[in-house]
């Protein structure tokens, strides 16, 4: 065989072998975050229409998630039966810990709690073909690499933040985002709901938050430092109704994710002040911010209006979020207006405070 022909033949055979290898073999496990320990074993488990799934009500979130994930991502329907078994094991370390064993003919998940089992299911999910994630899987069976995993989280707070102010996201997108958090075994969703460029949570007592603060008239395009600054001339914004907030919180809860809402104070308040100018030191009419940066119009710390407003807002926010924490911002609050404001200066004097920075400390505990 001439050199060139033999080379082509070798390349062809290599490609053929590597392609057929990919089709036959299950995926190499690459679970994120990396489990505490994992041992890849010989062989694999095959999920088919004959595969049974068994779990009791203590593991209903984990079990139902796995069933829905496989059945909505493929044409396979799981039966009752115990070829995939989720069971309680008090010897598992940590309330969020689990073990996952995939053998020939059996998958066994052990956990102390539904949370631990849910995280085992997320690891199992990552062992399955990625096409199950977007409904493009067309096979009649799913091959899973034999593996033995024991795992528990290193950190108790595992969260991600989403700013819905500078860019508004649909409820459908937020659910997708929460799904991604769950897949990565995160347990906290930090929802940045208010800022200078918009107010995104419905507060029934203050309708102008929805009518005015939720929308900016236009948005800066290109870089902030570009000269001249250019704008898109498009009204932009929106807000989440309290019903939508409840829907997102319930969706997250069903994935063991706590939602922490962020209501910014005393800074990043220009949208709220645009709706209610009496909340600012100057009482002047403002626009919802159309550019980025740190703005000098912050809540007036000397006015009772501010504290009444924020208390009313929190009275509506707190019942919507069953978690222990509400984030109240505190960052980037320039003191320019507080220095020139009689009411703010009076509050400093009345409380024997050293300066405007102590006034902010005082503000945060409602002095
Ligand atoms: Zn003031």
PDB file of C-alpha atoms in Angstrom, residues 52-344:
ATOM      1  CA  UNK A  52     -38.092   0.827  38.240  1.00  0.00           C
ATOM      2  CA  UNK A  53     -37.695   3.702  40.699  1.00  0.00           C
ATOM      3  CA  UNK A  54     -38.474   3.340  44.397  1.00  0.00           C
ATOM      4  CA  UNK A  55     -38.511   6.003  47.111  1.00  0.00           C
ATOM      5  CA  UNK A  56     -40.750   6.720  50.079  1.00  0.00           C
ATOM      6  CA  UNK A  57     -42.342  10.040  51.000  1.00  0.00           C
ATOM      7  CA  UNK A  58     -39.290  11.114  53.012  1.00  0.00           C
ATOM      8  CA  UNK A  59     -37.525  11.456  49.667  1.00  0.00           C
ATOM      9  CA  UNK A  60     -40.383  12.787  47.578  1.00  0.00           C
ATOM     10  CA  UNK A  61     -38.589  15.902  46.248  1.00  0.00           C
ATOM     11  CA  UNK A  62     -35.488  13.945  45.194  1.00  0.00           C
ATOM     12  CA  UNK A  63     -37.452  10.993  43.799  1.00  0.00           C
ATOM     13  CA  UNK A  64     -39.959  13.078  41.854  1.00  0.00           C
ATOM     14  CA  UNK A  65     -37.199  15.298  40.474  1.00  0.00           C
ATOM     15  CA  UNK A  66     -35.348  12.252  39.110  1.00  0.00           C
ATOM     16  CA  UNK A  67     -38.517  10.755  37.619  1.00  0.00           C
ATOM     17  CA  UNK A  68     -39.512  14.057  35.975  1.00  0.00           C
ATOM     18  CA  UNK A  69     -35.980  14.702  34.725  1.00  0.00           C
ATOM     19  CA  UNK A  70     -35.667  11.337  32.960  1.00  0.00           C
ATOM     20  CA  UNK A  71     -39.244  11.242  31.672  1.00  0.00           C
ATOM     21  CA  UNK A  72     -39.322  14.825  30.394  1.00  0.00           C
ATOM     22  CA  UNK A  73     -35.869  14.570  28.824  1.00  0.00           C
ATOM     23  CA  UNK A  74     -36.440  11.262  27.014  1.00  0.00           C
ATOM     24  CA  UNK A  75     -39.214   8.944  25.841  1.00  0.00           C
ATOM     25  CA  UNK A  76     -38.481   6.550  28.734  1.00  0.00           C
ATOM     26  CA  UNK A  77     -41.147   5.971  31.415  1.00  0.00           C
ATOM     27  CA  UNK A  78     -39.940   4.637  34.746  1.00  0.00           C
ATOM     28  CA  UNK A  79     -41.955   1.899  36.432  1.00  0.00           C
ATOM     29  CA  UNK A  80     -42.362   1.245  40.139  1.00  0.00           C
ATOM     30  CA  UNK A  81     -39.690  -1.166  41.286  1.00  0.00           C
ATOM     31  CA  UNK A  82     -36.327  -0.843  42.887  1.00  0.00           C
ATOM     32  CA  UNK A  83     -33.676  -0.967  40.212  1.00  0.00           C
ATOM     33  CA  UNK A  84     -33.113   2.684  41.169  1.00  0.00           C
ATOM     34  CA  UNK A  85     -33.540   2.916  44.937  1.00  0.00           C
ATOM     35  CA  UNK A  86     -33.443   5.946  47.245  1.00  0.00           C
ATOM     36  CA  UNK A  87     -33.169   4.913  50.884  1.00  0.00           C
ATOM     37  CA  UNK A  88     -32.500   6.404  54.310  1.00  0.00           C
ATOM     38  CA  UNK A  89     -29.111   5.809  55.910  1.00  0.00           C
ATOM     39  CA  UNK A  90     -28.419   7.454  59.270  1.00  0.00           C
ATOM     40  CA  UNK A  91     -24.694   6.736  58.930  1.00  0.00           C
ATOM     41  CA  UNK A  92     -24.346   9.190  56.014  1.00  0.00           C
ATOM     42  CA  UNK A  93     -22.304  12.228  57.097  1.00  0.00           C
ATOM     43  CA  UNK A  94     -24.100  15.573  57.143  1.00  0.00           C
ATOM     44  CA  UNK A  95     -27.729  16.462  56.516  1.00  0.00           C
ATOM     45  CA  UNK A  96     -26.807  17.379  52.937  1.00  0.00           C
ATOM     46  CA  UNK A  97     -24.528  14.374  52.412  1.00  0.00           C
ATOM     47  CA  UNK A  98     -25.236  11.326  50.273  1.00  0.00           C
ATOM     48  CA  UNK A  99     -23.788   8.260  48.649  1.00  0.00           C
ATOM     49  CA  UNK A 100     -24.505   7.242  45.069  1.00  0.00           C
ATOM     50  CA  UNK A 101     -23.606   3.807  43.748  1.00  0.00           C
ATOM     51  CA  UNK A 102     -24.155   2.784  40.157  1.00  0.00           C
ATOM     52  CA  UNK A 103     -23.700  -0.948  39.473  1.00  0.00           C
ATOM     53  CA  UNK A 104     -24.648  -3.365  36.764  1.00  0.00           C
ATOM     54  CA  UNK A 105     -28.411  -3.727  37.330  1.00  0.00           C
ATOM     55  CA  UNK A 106     -28.802  -1.260  40.237  1.00  0.00           C
ATOM     56  CA  UNK A 107     -28.484   2.380  41.294  1.00  0.00           C
ATOM     57  CA  UNK A 108     -28.585   3.006  45.049  1.00  0.00           C
ATOM     58  CA  UNK A 109     -28.833   6.472  46.606  1.00  0.00           C
ATOM     59  CA  UNK A 110     -28.440   6.761  50.377  1.00  0.00           C
ATOM     60  CA  UNK A 111     -29.035   9.885  52.431  1.00  0.00           C
ATOM     61  CA  UNK A 112     -30.261  11.054  55.810  1.00  0.00           C
ATOM     62  CA  UNK A 113     -32.556  13.669  54.311  1.00  0.00           C
ATOM     63  CA  UNK A 114     -34.424  14.556  51.143  1.00  0.00           C
ATOM     64  CA  UNK A 115     -31.839  17.339  50.574  1.00  0.00           C
ATOM     65  CA  UNK A 116     -28.973  14.864  50.563  1.00  0.00           C
ATOM     66  CA  UNK A 117     -30.886  12.557  48.212  1.00  0.00           C
ATOM     67  CA  UNK A 118     -31.690  15.556  45.990  1.00  0.00           C
ATOM     68  CA  UNK A 119     -27.966  16.287  45.676  1.00  0.00           C
ATOM     69  CA  UNK A 120     -27.310  12.628  44.818  1.00  0.00           C
ATOM     70  CA  UNK A 121     -29.897  13.003  42.068  1.00  0.00           C
ATOM     71  CA  UNK A 122     -28.069  16.122  40.786  1.00  0.00           C
ATOM     72  CA  UNK A 123     -24.850  14.096  40.590  1.00  0.00           C
ATOM     73  CA  UNK A 124     -26.692  11.291  38.801  1.00  0.00           C
ATOM     74  CA  UNK A 125     -28.179  13.887  36.433  1.00  0.00           C
ATOM     75  CA  UNK A 126     -24.652  14.977  35.528  1.00  0.00           C
ATOM     76  CA  UNK A 127     -23.767  11.376  34.660  1.00  0.00           C
ATOM     77  CA  UNK A 128     -26.533  11.291  32.038  1.00  0.00           C
ATOM     78  CA  UNK A 129     -26.232  12.553  28.428  1.00  0.00           C
ATOM     79  CA  UNK A 130     -26.460  16.345  28.186  1.00  0.00           C
ATOM     80  CA  UNK A 131     -29.186  15.945  25.530  1.00  0.00           C
ATOM     81  CA  UNK A 132     -31.624  15.092  28.354  1.00  0.00           C
ATOM     82  CA  UNK A 133     -31.247  18.688  29.560  1.00  0.00           C
ATOM     83  CA  UNK A 134     -32.733  20.185  26.394  1.00  0.00           C
ATOM     84  CA  UNK A 135     -35.061  17.417  25.172  1.00  0.00           C
ATOM     85  CA  UNK A 136     -32.878  16.399  22.245  1.00  0.00           C
ATOM     86  CA  UNK A 137     -32.203  12.865  23.546  1.00  0.00           C
ATOM     87  CA  UNK A 138     -33.667  10.389  21.061  1.00  0.00           C
ATOM     88  CA  UNK A 139     -32.323   7.044  22.347  1.00  0.00           C
ATOM     89  CA  UNK A 140     -34.409   4.212  23.782  1.00  0.00           C
ATOM     90  CA  UNK A 141     -32.005   3.631  26.646  1.00  0.00           C
ATOM     91  CA  UNK A 142     -29.554   5.630  28.737  1.00  0.00           C
ATOM     92  CA  UNK A 143     -26.183   4.209  29.709  1.00  0.00           C
ATOM     93  CA  UNK A 144     -24.732   5.296  33.066  1.00  0.00           C
ATOM     94  CA  UNK A 145     -21.110   4.691  34.051  1.00  0.00           C
ATOM     95  CA  UNK A 146     -20.671   2.446  37.118  1.00  0.00           C
ATOM     96  CA  UNK A 147     -19.366   4.624  39.894  1.00  0.00           C
ATOM     97  CA  UNK A 148     -19.268   4.940  43.657  1.00  0.00           C
ATOM     98  CA  UNK A 149     -19.594   8.458  45.130  1.00  0.00           C
ATOM     99  CA  UNK A 150     -19.683   9.762  48.682  1.00  0.00           C
ATOM    100  CA  UNK A 151     -20.199  13.484  49.033  1.00  0.00           C
ATOM    101  CA  UNK A 152     -21.175  16.340  51.312  1.00  0.00           C
ATOM    102  CA  UNK A 153     -20.806  20.104  50.841  1.00  0.00           C
ATOM    103  CA  UNK A 154     -17.750  21.938  52.187  1.00  0.00           C
ATOM    104  CA  UNK A 155     -19.686  25.206  52.746  1.00  0.00           C
ATOM    105  CA  UNK A 156     -23.122  25.645  54.309  1.00  0.00           C
ATOM    106  CA  UNK A 157     -23.913  28.840  52.317  1.00  0.00           C
ATOM    107  CA  UNK A 158     -23.647  28.224  48.578  1.00  0.00           C
ATOM    108  CA  UNK A 159     -25.215  31.041  46.594  1.00  0.00           C
ATOM    109  CA  UNK A 160     -25.445  33.004  43.385  1.00  0.00           C
ATOM    110  CA  UNK A 161     -26.658  36.544  42.771  1.00  0.00           C
ATOM    111  CA  UNK A 162     -28.822  37.866  39.945  1.00  0.00           C
ATOM    112  CA  UNK A 163     -29.277  41.566  39.146  1.00  0.00           C
ATOM    113  CA  UNK A 164     -32.727  41.991  37.612  1.00  0.00           C
ATOM    114  CA  UNK A 165     -32.580  45.803  37.754  1.00  0.00           C
ATOM    115  CA  UNK A 166     -30.053  46.777  35.102  1.00  0.00           C
ATOM    116  CA  UNK A 167     -31.523  43.949  33.035  1.00  0.00           C
ATOM    117  CA  UNK A 168     -34.998  42.545  33.695  1.00  0.00           C
ATOM    118  CA  UNK A 169     -35.351  38.766  33.352  1.00  0.00           C
ATOM    119  CA  UNK A 170     -38.594  36.851  32.819  1.00  0.00           C
ATOM    120  CA  UNK A 171     -39.945  34.483  35.469  1.00  0.00           C
ATOM    121  CA  UNK A 172     -39.264  31.629  33.014  1.00  0.00           C
ATOM    122  CA  UNK A 173     -35.599  32.643  32.821  1.00  0.00           C
ATOM    123  CA  UNK A 174     -35.326  32.929  36.608  1.00  0.00           C
ATOM    124  CA  UNK A 175     -36.681  29.388  36.950  1.00  0.00           C
ATOM    125  CA  UNK A 176     -34.049  28.221  34.464  1.00  0.00           C
ATOM    126  CA  UNK A 177     -31.400  30.048  36.505  1.00  0.00           C
ATOM    127  CA  UNK A 178     -32.667  28.336  39.677  1.00  0.00           C
ATOM    128  CA  UNK A 179     -32.503  24.976  37.875  1.00  0.00           C
ATOM    129  CA  UNK A 180     -28.847  25.649  37.093  1.00  0.00           C
ATOM    130  CA  UNK A 181     -28.202  26.556  40.755  1.00  0.00           C
ATOM    131  CA  UNK A 182     -29.840  23.304  41.845  1.00  0.00           C
ATOM    132  CA  UNK A 183     -27.752  21.277  39.407  1.00  0.00           C
ATOM    133  CA  UNK A 184     -24.632  22.808  40.981  1.00  0.00           C
ATOM    134  CA  UNK A 185     -25.949  22.077  44.526  1.00  0.00           C
ATOM    135  CA  UNK A 186     -26.260  25.762  45.418  1.00  0.00           C
ATOM    136  CA  UNK A 187     -28.722  26.504  48.192  1.00  0.00           C
ATOM    137  CA  UNK A 188     -29.170  30.295  48.066  1.00  0.00           C
ATOM    138  CA  UNK A 189     -30.481  32.644  45.372  1.00  0.00           C
ATOM    139  CA  UNK A 190     -29.643  36.296  46.078  1.00  0.00           C
ATOM    140  CA  UNK A 191     -32.226  38.319  44.140  1.00  0.00           C
ATOM    141  CA  UNK A 192     -31.134  41.944  43.553  1.00  0.00           C
ATOM    142  CA  UNK A 193     -34.550  43.583  43.229  1.00  0.00           C
ATOM    143  CA  UNK A 194     -34.054  47.333  43.687  1.00  0.00           C
ATOM    144  CA  UNK A 195     -31.514  49.871  42.472  1.00  0.00           C
ATOM    145  CA  UNK A 196     -31.087  53.272  40.816  1.00  0.00           C
ATOM    146  CA  UNK A 197     -32.162  51.981  37.395  1.00  0.00           C
ATOM    147  CA  UNK A 198     -35.394  50.292  38.486  1.00  0.00           C
ATOM    148  CA  UNK A 199     -37.595  48.884  41.262  1.00  0.00           C
ATOM    149  CA  UNK A 200     -38.646  45.327  40.458  1.00  0.00           C
ATOM    150  CA  UNK A 201     -40.862  44.085  43.307  1.00  0.00           C
ATOM    151  CA  UNK A 202     -44.531  44.980  43.640  1.00  0.00           C
ATOM    152  CA  UNK A 203     -45.313  46.908  46.826  1.00  0.00           C
ATOM    153  CA  UNK A 204     -49.081  47.336  47.017  1.00  0.00           C
ATOM    154  CA  UNK A 205     -49.021  50.290  49.405  1.00  0.00           C
ATOM    155  CA  UNK A 206     -46.846  52.332  47.014  1.00  0.00           C
ATOM    156  CA  UNK A 207     -48.318  52.091  43.478  1.00  0.00           C
ATOM    157  CA  UNK A 208     -45.847  54.617  42.028  1.00  0.00           C
ATOM    158  CA  UNK A 209     -43.089  52.033  42.549  1.00  0.00           C
ATOM    159  CA  UNK A 210     -44.865  50.024  39.840  1.00  0.00           C
ATOM    160  CA  UNK A 211     -45.926  53.005  37.694  1.00  0.00           C
ATOM    161  CA  UNK A 212     -42.775  55.126  37.906  1.00  0.00           C
ATOM    162  CA  UNK A 213     -39.854  53.396  39.640  1.00  0.00           C
ATOM    163  CA  UNK A 214     -40.144  50.169  37.622  1.00  0.00           C
ATOM    164  CA  UNK A 215     -39.342  51.896  34.307  1.00  0.00           C
ATOM    165  CA  UNK A 216     -36.534  54.034  32.926  1.00  0.00           C
ATOM    166  CA  UNK A 217     -37.167  56.175  29.855  1.00  0.00           C
ATOM    167  CA  UNK A 218     -34.055  55.026  28.041  1.00  0.00           C
ATOM    168  CA  UNK A 219     -30.765  53.228  28.611  1.00  0.00           C
ATOM    169  CA  UNK A 220     -27.165  54.179  27.951  1.00  0.00           C
ATOM    170  CA  UNK A 221     -25.590  52.269  25.092  1.00  0.00           C
ATOM    171  CA  UNK A 222     -21.820  51.911  24.700  1.00  0.00           C
ATOM    172  CA  UNK A 223     -19.364  52.659  27.492  1.00  0.00           C
ATOM    173  CA  UNK A 224     -20.173  55.108  30.288  1.00  0.00           C
ATOM    174  CA  UNK A 225     -17.096  57.202  29.438  1.00  0.00           C
ATOM    175  CA  UNK A 226     -17.950  57.507  25.724  1.00  0.00           C
ATOM    176  CA  UNK A 227     -18.401  61.112  24.599  1.00  0.00           C
ATOM    177  CA  UNK A 228     -21.053  62.043  23.844  1.00  0.00           C
ATOM    178  CA  UNK A 229     -23.045  59.415  25.739  1.00  0.00           C
ATOM    179  CA  UNK A 230     -25.622  57.748  23.497  1.00  0.00           C
ATOM    180  CA  UNK A 231     -29.005  56.340  24.565  1.00  0.00           C
ATOM    181  CA  UNK A 232     -31.389  53.834  22.965  1.00  0.00           C
ATOM    182  CA  UNK A 233     -34.537  56.024  23.364  1.00  0.00           C
ATOM    183  CA  UNK A 234     -36.533  52.961  24.514  1.00  0.00           C
ATOM    184  CA  UNK A 235     -38.600  52.809  27.697  1.00  0.00           C
ATOM    185  CA  UNK A 236     -37.349  49.787  29.637  1.00  0.00           C
ATOM    186  CA  UNK A 237     -38.385  47.965  32.762  1.00  0.00           C
ATOM    187  CA  UNK A 238     -41.055  45.957  34.533  1.00  0.00           C
ATOM    188  CA  UNK A 239     -41.583  44.402  37.919  1.00  0.00           C
ATOM    189  CA  UNK A 240     -42.500  41.079  39.510  1.00  0.00           C
ATOM    190  CA  UNK A 241     -45.982  40.905  41.022  1.00  0.00           C
ATOM    191  CA  UNK A 242     -46.205  39.460  44.519  1.00  0.00           C
ATOM    192  CA  UNK A 243     -47.857  36.378  42.972  1.00  0.00           C
ATOM    193  CA  UNK A 244     -44.863  35.927  40.652  1.00  0.00           C
ATOM    194  CA  UNK A 245     -42.497  36.353  43.601  1.00  0.00           C
ATOM    195  CA  UNK A 246     -44.386  33.603  45.478  1.00  0.00           C
ATOM    196  CA  UNK A 247     -44.177  31.388  42.387  1.00  0.00           C
ATOM    197  CA  UNK A 248     -40.381  31.819  42.181  1.00  0.00           C
ATOM    198  CA  UNK A 249     -39.905  31.280  45.932  1.00  0.00           C
ATOM    199  CA  UNK A 250     -41.966  28.042  45.803  1.00  0.00           C
ATOM    200  CA  UNK A 251     -40.052  26.851  42.732  1.00  0.00           C
ATOM    201  CA  UNK A 252     -36.758  27.473  44.531  1.00  0.00           C
ATOM    202  CA  UNK A 253     -37.999  25.833  47.755  1.00  0.00           C
ATOM    203  CA  UNK A 254     -38.817  22.703  45.789  1.00  0.00           C
ATOM    204  CA  UNK A 255     -35.110  22.579  44.872  1.00  0.00           C
ATOM    205  CA  UNK A 256     -33.903  23.315  48.425  1.00  0.00           C
ATOM    206  CA  UNK A 257     -32.911  26.863  47.465  1.00  0.00           C
ATOM    207  CA  UNK A 258     -33.610  29.795  49.792  1.00  0.00           C
ATOM    208  CA  UNK A 259     -34.323  33.113  48.096  1.00  0.00           C
ATOM    209  CA  UNK A 260     -32.760  36.177  49.732  1.00  0.00           C
ATOM    210  CA  UNK A 261     -34.280  39.377  48.337  1.00  0.00           C
ATOM    211  CA  UNK A 262     -32.137  42.500  48.275  1.00  0.00           C
ATOM    212  CA  UNK A 263     -33.855  45.827  48.980  1.00  0.00           C
ATOM    213  CA  UNK A 264     -31.094  48.445  48.729  1.00  0.00           C
ATOM    214  CA  UNK A 265     -30.775  51.235  51.325  1.00  0.00           C
ATOM    215  CA  UNK A 266     -29.769  53.988  51.873  1.00  0.00           C
ATOM    216  CA  UNK A 267     -27.936  54.135  48.513  1.00  0.00           C
ATOM    217  CA  UNK A 268     -28.965  52.820  45.098  1.00  0.00           C
ATOM    218  CA  UNK A 269     -32.370  54.364  45.743  1.00  0.00           C
ATOM    219  CA  UNK A 270     -32.813  56.742  42.815  1.00  0.00           C
ATOM    220  CA  UNK A 271     -35.677  54.764  41.250  1.00  0.00           C
ATOM    221  CA  UNK A 272     -37.666  54.864  44.512  1.00  0.00           C
ATOM    222  CA  UNK A 273     -36.905  58.589  44.949  1.00  0.00           C
ATOM    223  CA  UNK A 274     -38.003  59.244  41.335  1.00  0.00           C
ATOM    224  CA  UNK A 275     -41.398  57.803  42.335  1.00  0.00           C
ATOM    225  CA  UNK A 276     -41.541  59.523  45.732  1.00  0.00           C
ATOM    226  CA  UNK A 277     -39.267  62.634  45.783  1.00  0.00           C
ATOM    227  CA  UNK A 278     -40.038  63.215  49.490  1.00  0.00           C
ATOM    228  CA  UNK A 279     -37.757  60.226  50.246  1.00  0.00           C
ATOM    229  CA  UNK A 280     -34.664  62.166  49.146  1.00  0.00           C
ATOM    230  CA  UNK A 281     -32.861  65.019  50.880  1.00  0.00           C
ATOM    231  CA  UNK A 282     -33.451  67.577  48.112  1.00  0.00           C
ATOM    232  CA  UNK A 283     -37.140  66.634  47.517  1.00  0.00           C
ATOM    233  CA  UNK A 284     -36.461  67.445  43.851  1.00  0.00           C
ATOM    234  CA  UNK A 285     -38.084  65.491  41.022  1.00  0.00           C
ATOM    235  CA  UNK A 286     -35.691  62.907  39.560  1.00  0.00           C
ATOM    236  CA  UNK A 287     -35.680  60.421  36.712  1.00  0.00           C
ATOM    237  CA  UNK A 288     -35.087  56.709  37.167  1.00  0.00           C
ATOM    238  CA  UNK A 289     -31.364  56.380  36.330  1.00  0.00           C
ATOM    239  CA  UNK A 290     -30.557  55.761  32.665  1.00  0.00           C
ATOM    240  CA  UNK A 291     -26.802  55.279  33.067  1.00  0.00           C
ATOM    241  CA  UNK A 292     -24.570  53.214  35.361  1.00  0.00           C
ATOM    242  CA  UNK A 293     -22.456  54.212  38.347  1.00  0.00           C
ATOM    243  CA  UNK A 294     -22.865  55.428  41.913  1.00  0.00           C
ATOM    244  CA  UNK A 295     -25.521  58.133  42.360  1.00  0.00           C
ATOM    245  CA  UNK A 296     -25.729  60.845  44.993  1.00  0.00           C
ATOM    246  CA  UNK A 297     -29.501  60.748  45.482  1.00  0.00           C
ATOM    247  CA  UNK A 298     -29.938  58.376  48.408  1.00  0.00           C
ATOM    248  CA  UNK A 299     -32.703  58.018  51.007  1.00  0.00           C
ATOM    249  CA  UNK A 300     -32.798  60.965  53.438  1.00  0.00           C
ATOM    250  CA  UNK A 301     -31.695  59.716  56.851  1.00  0.00           C
ATOM    251  CA  UNK A 302     -33.264  62.680  58.643  1.00  0.00           C
ATOM    252  CA  UNK A 303     -36.812  62.259  57.380  1.00  0.00           C
ATOM    253  CA  UNK A 304     -39.447  60.108  59.078  1.00  0.00           C
ATOM    254  CA  UNK A 305     -40.969  59.579  55.594  1.00  0.00           C
ATOM    255  CA  UNK A 306     -37.984  57.395  54.739  1.00  0.00           C
ATOM    256  CA  UNK A 307     -38.355  55.098  57.713  1.00  0.00           C
ATOM    257  CA  UNK A 308     -42.129  54.831  57.334  1.00  0.00           C
ATOM    258  CA  UNK A 309     -41.664  53.965  53.653  1.00  0.00           C
ATOM    259  CA  UNK A 310     -38.953  51.356  54.277  1.00  0.00           C
ATOM    260  CA  UNK A 311     -40.875  49.789  57.164  1.00  0.00           C
ATOM    261  CA  UNK A 312     -43.986  49.522  54.963  1.00  0.00           C
ATOM    262  CA  UNK A 313     -41.909  48.029  52.132  1.00  0.00           C
ATOM    263  CA  UNK A 314     -40.314  45.449  54.429  1.00  0.00           C
ATOM    264  CA  UNK A 315     -43.724  44.623  55.949  1.00  0.00           C
ATOM    265  CA  UNK A 316     -44.780  43.487  52.464  1.00  0.00           C
ATOM    266  CA  UNK A 317     -41.440  41.908  51.505  1.00  0.00           C
ATOM    267  CA  UNK A 318     -40.803  39.796  54.612  1.00  0.00           C
ATOM    268  CA  UNK A 319     -43.933  37.555  54.385  1.00  0.00           C
ATOM    269  CA  UNK A 320     -43.073  36.725  50.746  1.00  0.00           C
ATOM    270  CA  UNK A 321     -39.708  35.216  51.637  1.00  0.00           C
ATOM    271  CA  UNK A 322     -39.663  32.418  54.229  1.00  0.00           C
ATOM    272  CA  UNK A 323     -35.864  32.477  54.593  1.00  0.00           C
ATOM    273  CA  UNK A 324     -34.099  33.947  57.613  1.00  0.00           C
ATOM    274  CA  UNK A 325     -32.487  36.897  55.816  1.00  0.00           C
ATOM    275  CA  UNK A 326     -33.474  40.024  53.888  1.00  0.00           C
ATOM    276  CA  UNK A 327     -30.455  41.771  52.331  1.00  0.00           C
ATOM    277  CA  UNK A 328     -30.629  45.564  52.819  1.00  0.00           C
ATOM    278  CA  UNK A 329     -27.648  46.627  50.705  1.00  0.00           C
ATOM    279  CA  UNK A 330     -25.604  49.303  52.475  1.00  0.00           C
ATOM    280  CA  UNK A 331     -23.001  49.738  49.736  1.00  0.00           C
ATOM    281  CA  UNK A 332     -22.057  52.846  47.733  1.00  0.00           C
ATOM    282  CA  UNK A 333     -23.984  55.564  49.580  1.00  0.00           C
ATOM    283  CA  UNK A 334     -22.307  58.954  48.863  1.00  0.00           C
ATOM    284  CA  UNK A 335     -22.846  61.393  51.728  1.00  0.00           C
ATOM    285  CA  UNK A 336     -22.989  64.614  49.597  1.00  0.00           C
ATOM    286  CA  UNK A 337     -26.674  65.338  50.202  1.00  0.00           C
ATOM    287  CA  UNK A 338     -26.628  64.217  53.849  1.00  0.00           C
ATOM    288  CA  UNK A 339     -23.885  66.829  54.500  1.00  0.00           C
ATOM    289  CA  UNK A 340     -26.068  69.618  53.114  1.00  0.00           C
ATOM    290  CA  UNK A 341     -29.424  68.406  54.501  1.00  0.00           C
ATOM    291  CA  UNK A 342     -30.799  70.099  57.635  1.00  0.00           C
ATOM    292  CA  UNK A 343     -32.856  67.041  58.621  1.00  0.00           C
ATOM    293  CA  UNK A 344     -29.863  64.675  58.274  1.00  0.00           C
TER     294      UNK A 344
END
